[in-house]
mmCIF file with all atom_site columns, C-alpha atoms and ligand atoms in Angstrom:
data_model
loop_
_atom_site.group_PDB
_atom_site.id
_atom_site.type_symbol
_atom_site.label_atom_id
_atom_site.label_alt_id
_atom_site.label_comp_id
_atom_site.label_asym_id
_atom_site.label_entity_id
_atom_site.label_seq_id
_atom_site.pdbx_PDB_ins_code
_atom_site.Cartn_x
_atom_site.Cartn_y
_atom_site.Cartn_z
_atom_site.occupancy
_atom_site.B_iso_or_equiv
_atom_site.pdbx_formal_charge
_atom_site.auth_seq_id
_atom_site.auth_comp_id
_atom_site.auth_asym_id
_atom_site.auth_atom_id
_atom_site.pdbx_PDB_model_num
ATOM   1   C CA  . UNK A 1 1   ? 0.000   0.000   0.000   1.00 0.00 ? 282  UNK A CA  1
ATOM   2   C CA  . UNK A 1 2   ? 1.245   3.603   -0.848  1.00 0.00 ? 283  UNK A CA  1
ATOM   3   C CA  . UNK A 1 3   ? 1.451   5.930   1.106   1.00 0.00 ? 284  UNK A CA  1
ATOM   4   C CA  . UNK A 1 4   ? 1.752   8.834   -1.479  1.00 0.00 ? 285  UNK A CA  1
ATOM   5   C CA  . UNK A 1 5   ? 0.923   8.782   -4.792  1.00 0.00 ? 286  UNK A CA  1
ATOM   6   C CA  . UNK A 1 6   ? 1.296   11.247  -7.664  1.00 0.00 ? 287  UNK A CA  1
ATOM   7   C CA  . UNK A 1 7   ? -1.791  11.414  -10.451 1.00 0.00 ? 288  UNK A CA  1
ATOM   8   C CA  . UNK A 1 8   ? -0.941  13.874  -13.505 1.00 0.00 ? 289  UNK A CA  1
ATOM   9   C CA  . UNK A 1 9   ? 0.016   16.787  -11.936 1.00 0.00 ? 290  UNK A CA  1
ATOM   10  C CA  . UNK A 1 10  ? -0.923  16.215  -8.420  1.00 0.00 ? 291  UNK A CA  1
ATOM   11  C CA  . UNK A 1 11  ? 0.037   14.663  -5.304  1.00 0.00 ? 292  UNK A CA  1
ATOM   12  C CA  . UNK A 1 12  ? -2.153  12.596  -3.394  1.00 0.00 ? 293  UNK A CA  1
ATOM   13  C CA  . UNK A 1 13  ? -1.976  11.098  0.433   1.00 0.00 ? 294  UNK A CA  1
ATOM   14  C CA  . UNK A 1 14  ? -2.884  7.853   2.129   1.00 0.00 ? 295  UNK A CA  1
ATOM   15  C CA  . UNK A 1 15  ? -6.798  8.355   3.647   1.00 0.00 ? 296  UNK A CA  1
ATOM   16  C CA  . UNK A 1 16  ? -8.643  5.753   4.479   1.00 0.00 ? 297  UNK A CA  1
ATOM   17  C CA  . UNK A 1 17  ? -6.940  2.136   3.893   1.00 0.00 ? 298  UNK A CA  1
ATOM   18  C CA  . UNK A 1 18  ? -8.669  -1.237  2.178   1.00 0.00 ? 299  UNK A CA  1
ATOM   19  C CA  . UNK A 1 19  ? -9.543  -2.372  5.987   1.00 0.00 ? 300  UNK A CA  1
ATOM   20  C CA  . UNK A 1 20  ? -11.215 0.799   7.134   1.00 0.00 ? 301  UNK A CA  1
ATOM   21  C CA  . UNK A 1 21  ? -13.586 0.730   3.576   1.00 0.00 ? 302  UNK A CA  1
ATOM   22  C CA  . UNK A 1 22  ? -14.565 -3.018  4.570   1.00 0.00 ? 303  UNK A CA  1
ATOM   23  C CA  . UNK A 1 23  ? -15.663 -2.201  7.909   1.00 0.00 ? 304  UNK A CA  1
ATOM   24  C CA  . UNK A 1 24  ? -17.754 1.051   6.617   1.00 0.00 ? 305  UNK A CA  1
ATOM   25  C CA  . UNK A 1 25  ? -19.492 -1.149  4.016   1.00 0.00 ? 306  UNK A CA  1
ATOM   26  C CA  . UNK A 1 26  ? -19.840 -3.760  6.504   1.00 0.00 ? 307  UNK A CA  1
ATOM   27  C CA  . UNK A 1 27  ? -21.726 -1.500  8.767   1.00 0.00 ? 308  UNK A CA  1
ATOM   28  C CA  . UNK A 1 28  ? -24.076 0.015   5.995   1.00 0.00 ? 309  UNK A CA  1
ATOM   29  C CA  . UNK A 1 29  ? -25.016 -3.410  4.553   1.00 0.00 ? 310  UNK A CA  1
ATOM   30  C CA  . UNK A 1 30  ? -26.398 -4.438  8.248   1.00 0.00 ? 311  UNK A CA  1
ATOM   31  C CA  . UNK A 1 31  ? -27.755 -1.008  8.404   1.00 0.00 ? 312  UNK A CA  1
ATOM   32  C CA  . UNK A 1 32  ? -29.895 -1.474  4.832   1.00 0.00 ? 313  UNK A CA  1
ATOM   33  C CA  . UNK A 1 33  ? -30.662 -5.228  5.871   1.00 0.00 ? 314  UNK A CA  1
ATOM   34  C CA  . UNK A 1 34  ? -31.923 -3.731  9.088   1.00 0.00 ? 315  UNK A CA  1
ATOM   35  C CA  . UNK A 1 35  ? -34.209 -1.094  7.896   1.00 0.00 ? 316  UNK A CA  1
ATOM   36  C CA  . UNK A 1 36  ? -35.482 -3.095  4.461   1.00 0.00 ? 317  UNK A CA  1
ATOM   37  C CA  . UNK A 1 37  ? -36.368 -5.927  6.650   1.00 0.00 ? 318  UNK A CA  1
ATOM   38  C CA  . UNK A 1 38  ? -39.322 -7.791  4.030   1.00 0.00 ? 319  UNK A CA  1
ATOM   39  C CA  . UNK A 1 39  ? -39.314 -4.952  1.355   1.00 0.00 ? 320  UNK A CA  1
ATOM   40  C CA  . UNK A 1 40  ? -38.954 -4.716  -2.029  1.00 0.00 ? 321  UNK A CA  1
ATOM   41  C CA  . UNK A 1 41  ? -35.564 -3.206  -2.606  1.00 0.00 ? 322  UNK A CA  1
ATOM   42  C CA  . UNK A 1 42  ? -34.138 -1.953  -5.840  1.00 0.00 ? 323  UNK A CA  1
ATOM   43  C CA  . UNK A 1 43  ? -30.528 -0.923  -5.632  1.00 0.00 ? 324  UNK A CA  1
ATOM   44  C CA  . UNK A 1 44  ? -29.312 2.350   -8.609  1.00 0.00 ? 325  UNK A CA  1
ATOM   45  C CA  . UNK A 1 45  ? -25.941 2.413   -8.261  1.00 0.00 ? 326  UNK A CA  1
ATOM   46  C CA  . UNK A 1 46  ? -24.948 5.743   -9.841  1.00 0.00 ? 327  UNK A CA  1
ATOM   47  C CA  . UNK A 1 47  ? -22.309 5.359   -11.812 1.00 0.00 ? 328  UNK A CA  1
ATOM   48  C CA  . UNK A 1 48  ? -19.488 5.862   -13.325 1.00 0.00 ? 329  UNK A CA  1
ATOM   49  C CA  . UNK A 1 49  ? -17.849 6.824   -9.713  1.00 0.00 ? 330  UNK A CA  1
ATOM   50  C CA  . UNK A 1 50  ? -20.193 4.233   -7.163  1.00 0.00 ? 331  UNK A CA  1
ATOM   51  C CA  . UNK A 1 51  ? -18.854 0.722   -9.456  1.00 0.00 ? 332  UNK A CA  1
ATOM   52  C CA  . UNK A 1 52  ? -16.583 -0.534  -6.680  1.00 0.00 ? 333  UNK A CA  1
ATOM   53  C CA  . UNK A 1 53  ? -18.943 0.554   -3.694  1.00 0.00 ? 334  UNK A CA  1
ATOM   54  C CA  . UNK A 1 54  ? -21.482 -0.790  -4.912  1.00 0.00 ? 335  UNK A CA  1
ATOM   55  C CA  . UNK A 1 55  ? -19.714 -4.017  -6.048  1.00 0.00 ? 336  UNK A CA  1
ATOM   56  C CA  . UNK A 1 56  ? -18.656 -4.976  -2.410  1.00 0.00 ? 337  UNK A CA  1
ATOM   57  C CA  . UNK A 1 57  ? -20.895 -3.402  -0.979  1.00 0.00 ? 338  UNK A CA  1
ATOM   58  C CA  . UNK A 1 58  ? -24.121 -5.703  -2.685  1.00 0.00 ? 339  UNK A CA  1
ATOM   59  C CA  . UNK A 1 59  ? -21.801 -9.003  -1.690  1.00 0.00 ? 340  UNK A CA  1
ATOM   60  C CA  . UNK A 1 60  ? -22.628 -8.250  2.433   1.00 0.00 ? 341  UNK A CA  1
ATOM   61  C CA  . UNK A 1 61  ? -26.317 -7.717  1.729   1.00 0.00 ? 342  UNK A CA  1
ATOM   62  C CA  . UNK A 1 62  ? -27.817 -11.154 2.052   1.00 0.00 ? 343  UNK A CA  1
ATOM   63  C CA  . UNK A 1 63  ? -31.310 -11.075 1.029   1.00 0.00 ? 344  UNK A CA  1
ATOM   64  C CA  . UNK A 1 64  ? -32.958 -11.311 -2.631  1.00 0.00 ? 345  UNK A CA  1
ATOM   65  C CA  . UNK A 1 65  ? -33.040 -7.743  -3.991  1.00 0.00 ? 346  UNK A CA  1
ATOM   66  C CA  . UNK A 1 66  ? -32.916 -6.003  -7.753  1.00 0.00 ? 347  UNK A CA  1
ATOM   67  C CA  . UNK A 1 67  ? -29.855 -3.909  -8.882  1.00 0.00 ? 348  UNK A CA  1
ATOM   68  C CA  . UNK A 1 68  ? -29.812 -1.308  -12.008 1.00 0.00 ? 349  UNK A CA  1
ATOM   69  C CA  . UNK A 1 69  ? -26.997 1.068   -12.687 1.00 0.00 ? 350  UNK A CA  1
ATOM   70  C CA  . UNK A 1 70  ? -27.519 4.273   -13.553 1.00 0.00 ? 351  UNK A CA  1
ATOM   71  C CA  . UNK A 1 71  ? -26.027 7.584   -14.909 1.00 0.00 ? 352  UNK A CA  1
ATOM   72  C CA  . UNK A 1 72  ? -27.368 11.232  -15.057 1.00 0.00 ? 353  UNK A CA  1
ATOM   73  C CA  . UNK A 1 73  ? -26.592 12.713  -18.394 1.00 0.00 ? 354  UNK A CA  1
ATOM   74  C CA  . UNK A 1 74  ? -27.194 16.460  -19.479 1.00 0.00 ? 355  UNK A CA  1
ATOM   75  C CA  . UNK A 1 75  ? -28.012 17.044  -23.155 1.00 0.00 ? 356  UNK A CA  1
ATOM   76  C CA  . UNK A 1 76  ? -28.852 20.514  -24.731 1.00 0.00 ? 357  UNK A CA  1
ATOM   77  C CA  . UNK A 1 77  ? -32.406 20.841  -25.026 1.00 0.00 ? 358  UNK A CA  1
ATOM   78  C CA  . UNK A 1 78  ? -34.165 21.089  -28.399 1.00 0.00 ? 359  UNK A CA  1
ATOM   79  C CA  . UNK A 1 79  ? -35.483 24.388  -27.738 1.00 0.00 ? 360  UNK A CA  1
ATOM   80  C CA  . UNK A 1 80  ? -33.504 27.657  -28.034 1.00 0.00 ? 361  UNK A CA  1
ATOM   81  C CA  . UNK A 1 81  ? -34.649 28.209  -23.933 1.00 0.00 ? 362  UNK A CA  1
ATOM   82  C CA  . UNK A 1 82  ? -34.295 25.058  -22.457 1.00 0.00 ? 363  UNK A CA  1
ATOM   83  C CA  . UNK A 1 83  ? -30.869 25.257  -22.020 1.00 0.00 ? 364  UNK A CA  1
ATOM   84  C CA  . UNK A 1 84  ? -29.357 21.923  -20.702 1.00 0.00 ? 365  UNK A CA  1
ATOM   85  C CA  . UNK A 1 85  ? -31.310 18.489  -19.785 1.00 0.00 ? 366  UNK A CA  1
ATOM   86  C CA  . UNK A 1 86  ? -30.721 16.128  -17.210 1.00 0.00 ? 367  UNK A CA  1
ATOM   87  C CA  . UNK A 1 87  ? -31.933 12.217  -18.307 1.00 0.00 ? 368  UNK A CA  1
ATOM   88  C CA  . UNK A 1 88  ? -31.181 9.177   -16.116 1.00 0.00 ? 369  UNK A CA  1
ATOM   89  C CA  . UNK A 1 89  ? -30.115 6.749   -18.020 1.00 0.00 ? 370  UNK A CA  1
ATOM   90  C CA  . UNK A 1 90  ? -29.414 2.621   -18.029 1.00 0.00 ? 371  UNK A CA  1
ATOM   91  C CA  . UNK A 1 91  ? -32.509 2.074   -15.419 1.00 0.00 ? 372  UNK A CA  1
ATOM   92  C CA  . UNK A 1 92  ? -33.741 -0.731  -17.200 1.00 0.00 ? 373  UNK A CA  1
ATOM   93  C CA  . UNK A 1 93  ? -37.186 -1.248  -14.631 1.00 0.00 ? 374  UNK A CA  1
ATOM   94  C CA  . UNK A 1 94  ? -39.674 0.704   -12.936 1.00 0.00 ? 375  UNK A CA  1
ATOM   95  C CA  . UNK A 1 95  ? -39.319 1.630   -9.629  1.00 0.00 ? 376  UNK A CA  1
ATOM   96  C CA  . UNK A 1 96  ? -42.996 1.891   -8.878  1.00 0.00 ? 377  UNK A CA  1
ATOM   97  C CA  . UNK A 1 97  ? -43.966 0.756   -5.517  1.00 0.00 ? 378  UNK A CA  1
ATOM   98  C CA  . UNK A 1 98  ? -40.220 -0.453  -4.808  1.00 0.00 ? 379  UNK A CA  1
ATOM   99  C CA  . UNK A 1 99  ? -38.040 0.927   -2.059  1.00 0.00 ? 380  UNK A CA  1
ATOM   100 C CA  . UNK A 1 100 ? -35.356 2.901   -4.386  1.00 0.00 ? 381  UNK A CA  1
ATOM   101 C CA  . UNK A 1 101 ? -31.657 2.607   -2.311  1.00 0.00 ? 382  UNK A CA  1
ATOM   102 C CA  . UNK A 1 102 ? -29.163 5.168   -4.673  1.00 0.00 ? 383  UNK A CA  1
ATOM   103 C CA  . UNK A 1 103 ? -25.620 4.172   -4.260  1.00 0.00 ? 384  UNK A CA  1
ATOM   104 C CA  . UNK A 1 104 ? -22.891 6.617   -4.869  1.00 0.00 ? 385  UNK A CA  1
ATOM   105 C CA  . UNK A 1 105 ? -19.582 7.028   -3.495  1.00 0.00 ? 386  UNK A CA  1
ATOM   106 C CA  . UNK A 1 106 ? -19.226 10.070  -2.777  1.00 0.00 ? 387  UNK A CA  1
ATOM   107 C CA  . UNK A 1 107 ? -22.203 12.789  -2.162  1.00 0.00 ? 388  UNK A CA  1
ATOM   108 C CA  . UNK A 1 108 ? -20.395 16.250  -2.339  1.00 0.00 ? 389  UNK A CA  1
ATOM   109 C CA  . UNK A 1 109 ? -22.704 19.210  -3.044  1.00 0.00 ? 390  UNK A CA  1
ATOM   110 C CA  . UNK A 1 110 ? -25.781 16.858  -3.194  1.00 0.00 ? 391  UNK A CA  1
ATOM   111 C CA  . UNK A 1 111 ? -26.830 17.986  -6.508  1.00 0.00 ? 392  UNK A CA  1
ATOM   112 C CA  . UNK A 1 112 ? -26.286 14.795  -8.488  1.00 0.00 ? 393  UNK A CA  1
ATOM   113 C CA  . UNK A 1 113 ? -28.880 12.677  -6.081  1.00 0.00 ? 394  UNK A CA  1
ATOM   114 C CA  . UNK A 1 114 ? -31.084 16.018  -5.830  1.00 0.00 ? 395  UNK A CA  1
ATOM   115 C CA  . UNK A 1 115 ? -31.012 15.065  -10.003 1.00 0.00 ? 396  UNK A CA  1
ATOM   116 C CA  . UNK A 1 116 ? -31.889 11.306  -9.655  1.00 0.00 ? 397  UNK A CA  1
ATOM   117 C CA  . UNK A 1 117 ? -34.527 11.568  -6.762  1.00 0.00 ? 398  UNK A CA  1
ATOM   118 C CA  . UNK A 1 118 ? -35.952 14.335  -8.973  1.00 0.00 ? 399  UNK A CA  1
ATOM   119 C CA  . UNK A 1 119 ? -36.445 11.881  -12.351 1.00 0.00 ? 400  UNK A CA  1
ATOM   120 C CA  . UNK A 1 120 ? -37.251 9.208   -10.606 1.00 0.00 ? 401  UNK A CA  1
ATOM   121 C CA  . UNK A 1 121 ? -39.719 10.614  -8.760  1.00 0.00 ? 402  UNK A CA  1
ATOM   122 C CA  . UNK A 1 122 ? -42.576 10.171  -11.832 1.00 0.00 ? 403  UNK A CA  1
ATOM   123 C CA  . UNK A 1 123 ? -42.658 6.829   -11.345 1.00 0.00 ? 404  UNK A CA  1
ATOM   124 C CA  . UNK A 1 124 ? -43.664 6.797   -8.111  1.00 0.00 ? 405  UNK A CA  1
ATOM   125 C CA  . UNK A 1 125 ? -41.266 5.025   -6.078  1.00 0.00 ? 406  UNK A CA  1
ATOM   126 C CA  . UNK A 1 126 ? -42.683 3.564   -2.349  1.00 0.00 ? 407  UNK A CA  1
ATOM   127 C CA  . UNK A 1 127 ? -39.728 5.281   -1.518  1.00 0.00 ? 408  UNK A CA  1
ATOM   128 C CA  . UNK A 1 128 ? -36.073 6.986   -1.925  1.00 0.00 ? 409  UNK A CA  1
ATOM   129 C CA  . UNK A 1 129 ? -32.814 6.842   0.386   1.00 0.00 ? 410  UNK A CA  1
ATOM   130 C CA  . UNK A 1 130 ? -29.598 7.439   -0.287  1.00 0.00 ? 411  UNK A CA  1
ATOM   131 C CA  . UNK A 1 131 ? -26.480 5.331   0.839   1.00 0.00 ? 412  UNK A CA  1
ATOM   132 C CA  . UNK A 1 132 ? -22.954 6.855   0.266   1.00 0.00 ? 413  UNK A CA  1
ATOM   133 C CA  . UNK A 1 133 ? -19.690 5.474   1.114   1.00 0.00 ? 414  UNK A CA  1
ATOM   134 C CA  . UNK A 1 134 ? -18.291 9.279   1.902   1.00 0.00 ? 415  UNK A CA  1
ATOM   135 C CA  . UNK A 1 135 ? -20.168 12.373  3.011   1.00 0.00 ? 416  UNK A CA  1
ATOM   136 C CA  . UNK A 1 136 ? -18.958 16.044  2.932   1.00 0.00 ? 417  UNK A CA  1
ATOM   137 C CA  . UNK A 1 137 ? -21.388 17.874  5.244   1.00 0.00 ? 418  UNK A CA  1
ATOM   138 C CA  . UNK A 1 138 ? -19.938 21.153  4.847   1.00 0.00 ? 419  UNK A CA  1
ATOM   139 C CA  . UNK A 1 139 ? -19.905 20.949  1.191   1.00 0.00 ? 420  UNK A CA  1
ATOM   140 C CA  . UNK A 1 140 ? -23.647 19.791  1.130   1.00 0.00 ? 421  UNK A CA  1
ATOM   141 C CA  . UNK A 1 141 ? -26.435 22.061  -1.068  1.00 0.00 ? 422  UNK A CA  1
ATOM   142 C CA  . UNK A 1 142 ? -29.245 19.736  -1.298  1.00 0.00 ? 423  UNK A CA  1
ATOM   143 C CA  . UNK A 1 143 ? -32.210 18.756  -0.296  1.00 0.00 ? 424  UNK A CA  1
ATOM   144 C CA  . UNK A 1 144 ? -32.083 14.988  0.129   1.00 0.00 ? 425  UNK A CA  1
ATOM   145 C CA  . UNK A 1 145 ? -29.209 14.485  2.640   1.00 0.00 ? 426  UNK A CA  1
ATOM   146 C CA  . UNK A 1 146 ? -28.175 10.604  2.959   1.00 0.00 ? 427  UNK A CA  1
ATOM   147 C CA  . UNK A 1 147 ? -29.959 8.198   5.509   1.00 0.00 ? 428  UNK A CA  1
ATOM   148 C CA  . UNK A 1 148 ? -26.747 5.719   5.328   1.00 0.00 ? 429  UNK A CA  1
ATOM   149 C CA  . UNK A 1 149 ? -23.535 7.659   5.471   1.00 0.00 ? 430  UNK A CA  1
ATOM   150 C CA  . UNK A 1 150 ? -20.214 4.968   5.469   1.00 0.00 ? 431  UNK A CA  1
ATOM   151 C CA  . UNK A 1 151 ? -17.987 8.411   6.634   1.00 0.00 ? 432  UNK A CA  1
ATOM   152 C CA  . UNK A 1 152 ? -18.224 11.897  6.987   1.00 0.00 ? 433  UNK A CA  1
ATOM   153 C CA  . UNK A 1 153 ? -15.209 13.399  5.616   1.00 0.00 ? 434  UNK A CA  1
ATOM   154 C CA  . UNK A 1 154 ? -13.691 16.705  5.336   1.00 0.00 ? 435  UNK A CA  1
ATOM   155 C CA  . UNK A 1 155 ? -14.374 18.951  2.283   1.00 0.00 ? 436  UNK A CA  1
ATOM   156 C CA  . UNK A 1 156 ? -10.985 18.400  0.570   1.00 0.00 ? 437  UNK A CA  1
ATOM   157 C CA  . UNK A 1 157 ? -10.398 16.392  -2.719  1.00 0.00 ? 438  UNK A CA  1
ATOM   158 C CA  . UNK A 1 158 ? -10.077 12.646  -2.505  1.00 0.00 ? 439  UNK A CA  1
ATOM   159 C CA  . UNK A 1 159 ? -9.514  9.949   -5.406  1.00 0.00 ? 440  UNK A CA  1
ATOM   160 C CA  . UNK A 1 160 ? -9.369  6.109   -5.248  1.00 0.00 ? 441  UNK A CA  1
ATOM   161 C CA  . UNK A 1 161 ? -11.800 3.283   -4.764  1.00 0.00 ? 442  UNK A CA  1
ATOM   162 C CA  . UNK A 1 162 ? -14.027 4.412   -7.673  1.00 0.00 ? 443  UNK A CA  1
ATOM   163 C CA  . UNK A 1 163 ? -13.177 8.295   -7.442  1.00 0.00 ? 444  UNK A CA  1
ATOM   164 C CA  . UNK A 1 164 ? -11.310 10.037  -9.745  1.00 0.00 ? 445  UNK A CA  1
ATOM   165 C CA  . UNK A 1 165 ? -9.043  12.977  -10.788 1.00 0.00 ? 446  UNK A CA  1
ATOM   166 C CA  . UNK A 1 166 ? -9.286  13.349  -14.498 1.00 0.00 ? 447  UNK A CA  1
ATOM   167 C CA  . UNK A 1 167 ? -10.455 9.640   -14.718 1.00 0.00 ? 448  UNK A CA  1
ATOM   168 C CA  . UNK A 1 168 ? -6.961  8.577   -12.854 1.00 0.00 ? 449  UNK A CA  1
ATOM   169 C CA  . UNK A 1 169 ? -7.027  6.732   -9.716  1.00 0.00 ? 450  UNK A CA  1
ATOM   170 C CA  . UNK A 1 170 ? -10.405 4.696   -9.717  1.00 0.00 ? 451  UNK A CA  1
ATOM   171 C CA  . UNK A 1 171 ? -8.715  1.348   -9.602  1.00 0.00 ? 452  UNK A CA  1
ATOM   172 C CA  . UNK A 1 172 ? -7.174  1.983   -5.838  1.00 0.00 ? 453  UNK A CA  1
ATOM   173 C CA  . UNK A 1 173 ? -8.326  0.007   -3.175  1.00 0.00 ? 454  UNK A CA  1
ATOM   174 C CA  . UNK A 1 174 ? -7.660  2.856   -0.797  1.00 0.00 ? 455  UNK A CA  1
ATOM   175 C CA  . UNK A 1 175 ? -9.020  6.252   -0.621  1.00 0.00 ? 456  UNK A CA  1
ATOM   176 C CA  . UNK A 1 176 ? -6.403  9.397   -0.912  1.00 0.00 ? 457  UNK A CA  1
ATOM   177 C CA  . UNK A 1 177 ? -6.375  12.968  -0.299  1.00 0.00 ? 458  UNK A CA  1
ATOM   178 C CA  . UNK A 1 178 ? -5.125  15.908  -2.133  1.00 0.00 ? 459  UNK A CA  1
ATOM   179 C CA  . UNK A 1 179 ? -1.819  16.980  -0.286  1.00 0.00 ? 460  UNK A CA  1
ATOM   180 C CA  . UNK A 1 180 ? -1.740  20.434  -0.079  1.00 0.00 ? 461  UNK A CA  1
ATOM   181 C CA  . UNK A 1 181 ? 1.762   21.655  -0.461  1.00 0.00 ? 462  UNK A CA  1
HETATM 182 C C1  . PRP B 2 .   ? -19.062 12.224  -8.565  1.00 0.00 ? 1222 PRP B C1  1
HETATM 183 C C2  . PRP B 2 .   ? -19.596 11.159  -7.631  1.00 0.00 ? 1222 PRP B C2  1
HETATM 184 C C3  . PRP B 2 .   ? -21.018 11.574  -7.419  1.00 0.00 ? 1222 PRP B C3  1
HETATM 185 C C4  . PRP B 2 .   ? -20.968 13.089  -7.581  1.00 0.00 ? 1222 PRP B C4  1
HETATM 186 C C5  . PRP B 2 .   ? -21.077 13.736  -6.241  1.00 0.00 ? 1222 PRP B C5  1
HETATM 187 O O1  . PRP B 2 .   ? -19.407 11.888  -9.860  1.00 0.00 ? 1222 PRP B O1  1
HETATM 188 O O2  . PRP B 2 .   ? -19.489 9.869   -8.175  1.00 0.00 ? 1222 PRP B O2  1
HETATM 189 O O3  . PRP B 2 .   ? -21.896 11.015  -8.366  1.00 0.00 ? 1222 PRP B O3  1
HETATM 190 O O4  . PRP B 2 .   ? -19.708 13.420  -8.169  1.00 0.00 ? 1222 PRP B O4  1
HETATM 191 O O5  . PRP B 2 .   ? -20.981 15.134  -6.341  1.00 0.00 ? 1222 PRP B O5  1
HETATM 192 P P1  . PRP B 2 .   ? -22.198 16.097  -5.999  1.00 0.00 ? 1222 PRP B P1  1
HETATM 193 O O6  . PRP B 2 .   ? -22.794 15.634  -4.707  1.00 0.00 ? 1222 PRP B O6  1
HETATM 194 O O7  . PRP B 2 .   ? -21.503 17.434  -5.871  1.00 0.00 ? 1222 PRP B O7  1
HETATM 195 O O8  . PRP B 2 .   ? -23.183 16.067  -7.131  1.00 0.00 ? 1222 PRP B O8  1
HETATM 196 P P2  . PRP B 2 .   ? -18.846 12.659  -11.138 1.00 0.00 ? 1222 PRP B P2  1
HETATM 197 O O9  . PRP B 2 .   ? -19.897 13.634  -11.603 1.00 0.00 ? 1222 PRP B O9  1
HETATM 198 O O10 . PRP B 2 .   ? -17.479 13.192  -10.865 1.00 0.00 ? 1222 PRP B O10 1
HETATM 199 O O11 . PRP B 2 .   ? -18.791 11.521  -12.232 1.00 0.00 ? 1222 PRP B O11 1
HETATM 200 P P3  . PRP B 2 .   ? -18.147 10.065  -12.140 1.00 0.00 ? 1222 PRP B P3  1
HETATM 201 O O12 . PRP B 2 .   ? -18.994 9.285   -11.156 1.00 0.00 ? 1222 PRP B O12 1
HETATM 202 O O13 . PRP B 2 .   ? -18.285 9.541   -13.513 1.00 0.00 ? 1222 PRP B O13 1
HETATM 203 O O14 . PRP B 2 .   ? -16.706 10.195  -11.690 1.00 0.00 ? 1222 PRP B O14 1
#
C-alpha cells in the first residue's frame, strides 16, 4: 500500500486504507438489511464513480433484492430556452412501488442525487434513500441528505476506490487525499 501517490500533476496522500472501507461497508449493509427488513428493494448504483462501492458493498447484503446502474446525463435541449437536460439513463425497470436505495460514493454538493430523486420521482417510487460510502457535510447544497452515510469526511479532494481525478485513480483500493503543499 502507498502511502503517497502522484496522479498527472498532483500529489495525493494515504486516507482511508482497504480495511477501514470493509468495515464502513460492513456497517451500511447491516444497516440497509436492518431497515429493508421484508421490502422490495431496488438498488441504482450511480455510476461511473459508485462501481466498486457498490460491487462490495451488494456481496454483504444477504437477502434477494434487484440492482440497475444508472447515470445522469445532461443534453442541450431542443429548444432555443431550455438550455441543458438532465436524463437518467441505463434504469432498465420501474421503480414503482419499490423501495429505491441510490448508491454513490461520494455525495459532495448533493446535486447529483437532488437530479436522480428528482427523475425518478414520476414513477412513483414507495420510496427513496440514499447510501454513500463518503459524506462532505460542509460541502452539502441539497435537499435529500443521505440516511446511510459509510464516513463523513472533510471537504478536501479525494480519489481512489471508484473516485477520480481526471479519470486517474479509480482502480485503488484505498481512498487518498489531495496533499496540499
Ligand atoms: C461524482 C460522484 C457523485 C458526484 C457527487 O461523480 O461519483 O456522483 O460526483 O458530487 P455532488 O454531490 O456534488 O453532485 P462525477 O460527476 O465526478 O462523475 P463520475 O462518477 O463519472 O466520476
Amino acid at each position: 500500500m502507498r502511502k503517497e501517490i502522484i496522479l498527472h500533476d498532483k500529489t495525493f496522500k494515504l486516507y482511508i486504507d482497504e480495511y477501514e472501507i470493509q468495515k464502513c461497508i460492513d456497517k451500511l449493509a447491516f444497516e440497509l438489511m436492518n431497515y429493508y427488513t421484508n421490502k422490495q428493494v431496488i438498488l441504482l448504483p450511480v455510476l461511473n464513480g459508485s462501481f466498486m462501492f457498490a460491487s462490495d458493498l451488494m456481496k454483504q447484503i444477504i437477502r434477494d433484492l434487484e440492482v440497475s446502474f444508472v447515470k445522469v446525463s445532461s443534453y442541450k435541449g431542443n429548444t432555443q430556452t431550455s438550455g441543458r437536460v438532465d436524463e437518467l439513463i441505463g434504469l432498465n425497470t420501474s421503480v414503482q412501488g419499490k423501495h429505491v436505495v441510490i448508491l454513490e460514493d461520494i455525495v459532495d454538493t448533493g446535486i447529483t442525487v437532488d437530479k436522480v430523486i428528482s427523475l425518478l420521482s414520476t414513477d412513483n417510487p414507495a420510496s427513496v434513500e440514499v447510501c454513500t460510502l463518503l459524506f462532505k457535510p460542509t460541502a452539502f447544497l441539497g435537499k435529500n441528505p443521505p440516511r446511510f452515510v459509510g464516513r463523513a469526511i472533510e471537504n478536501k479532494f479525494v480519489v481512489g476506490y471508484g473516485l477520480d481525478y481526471n479519470e486517474m485513480g479509480r482502480n485503488l483500493k484505498e481512498i487518498y487525499q489531495l496533499k496540499e503543499e
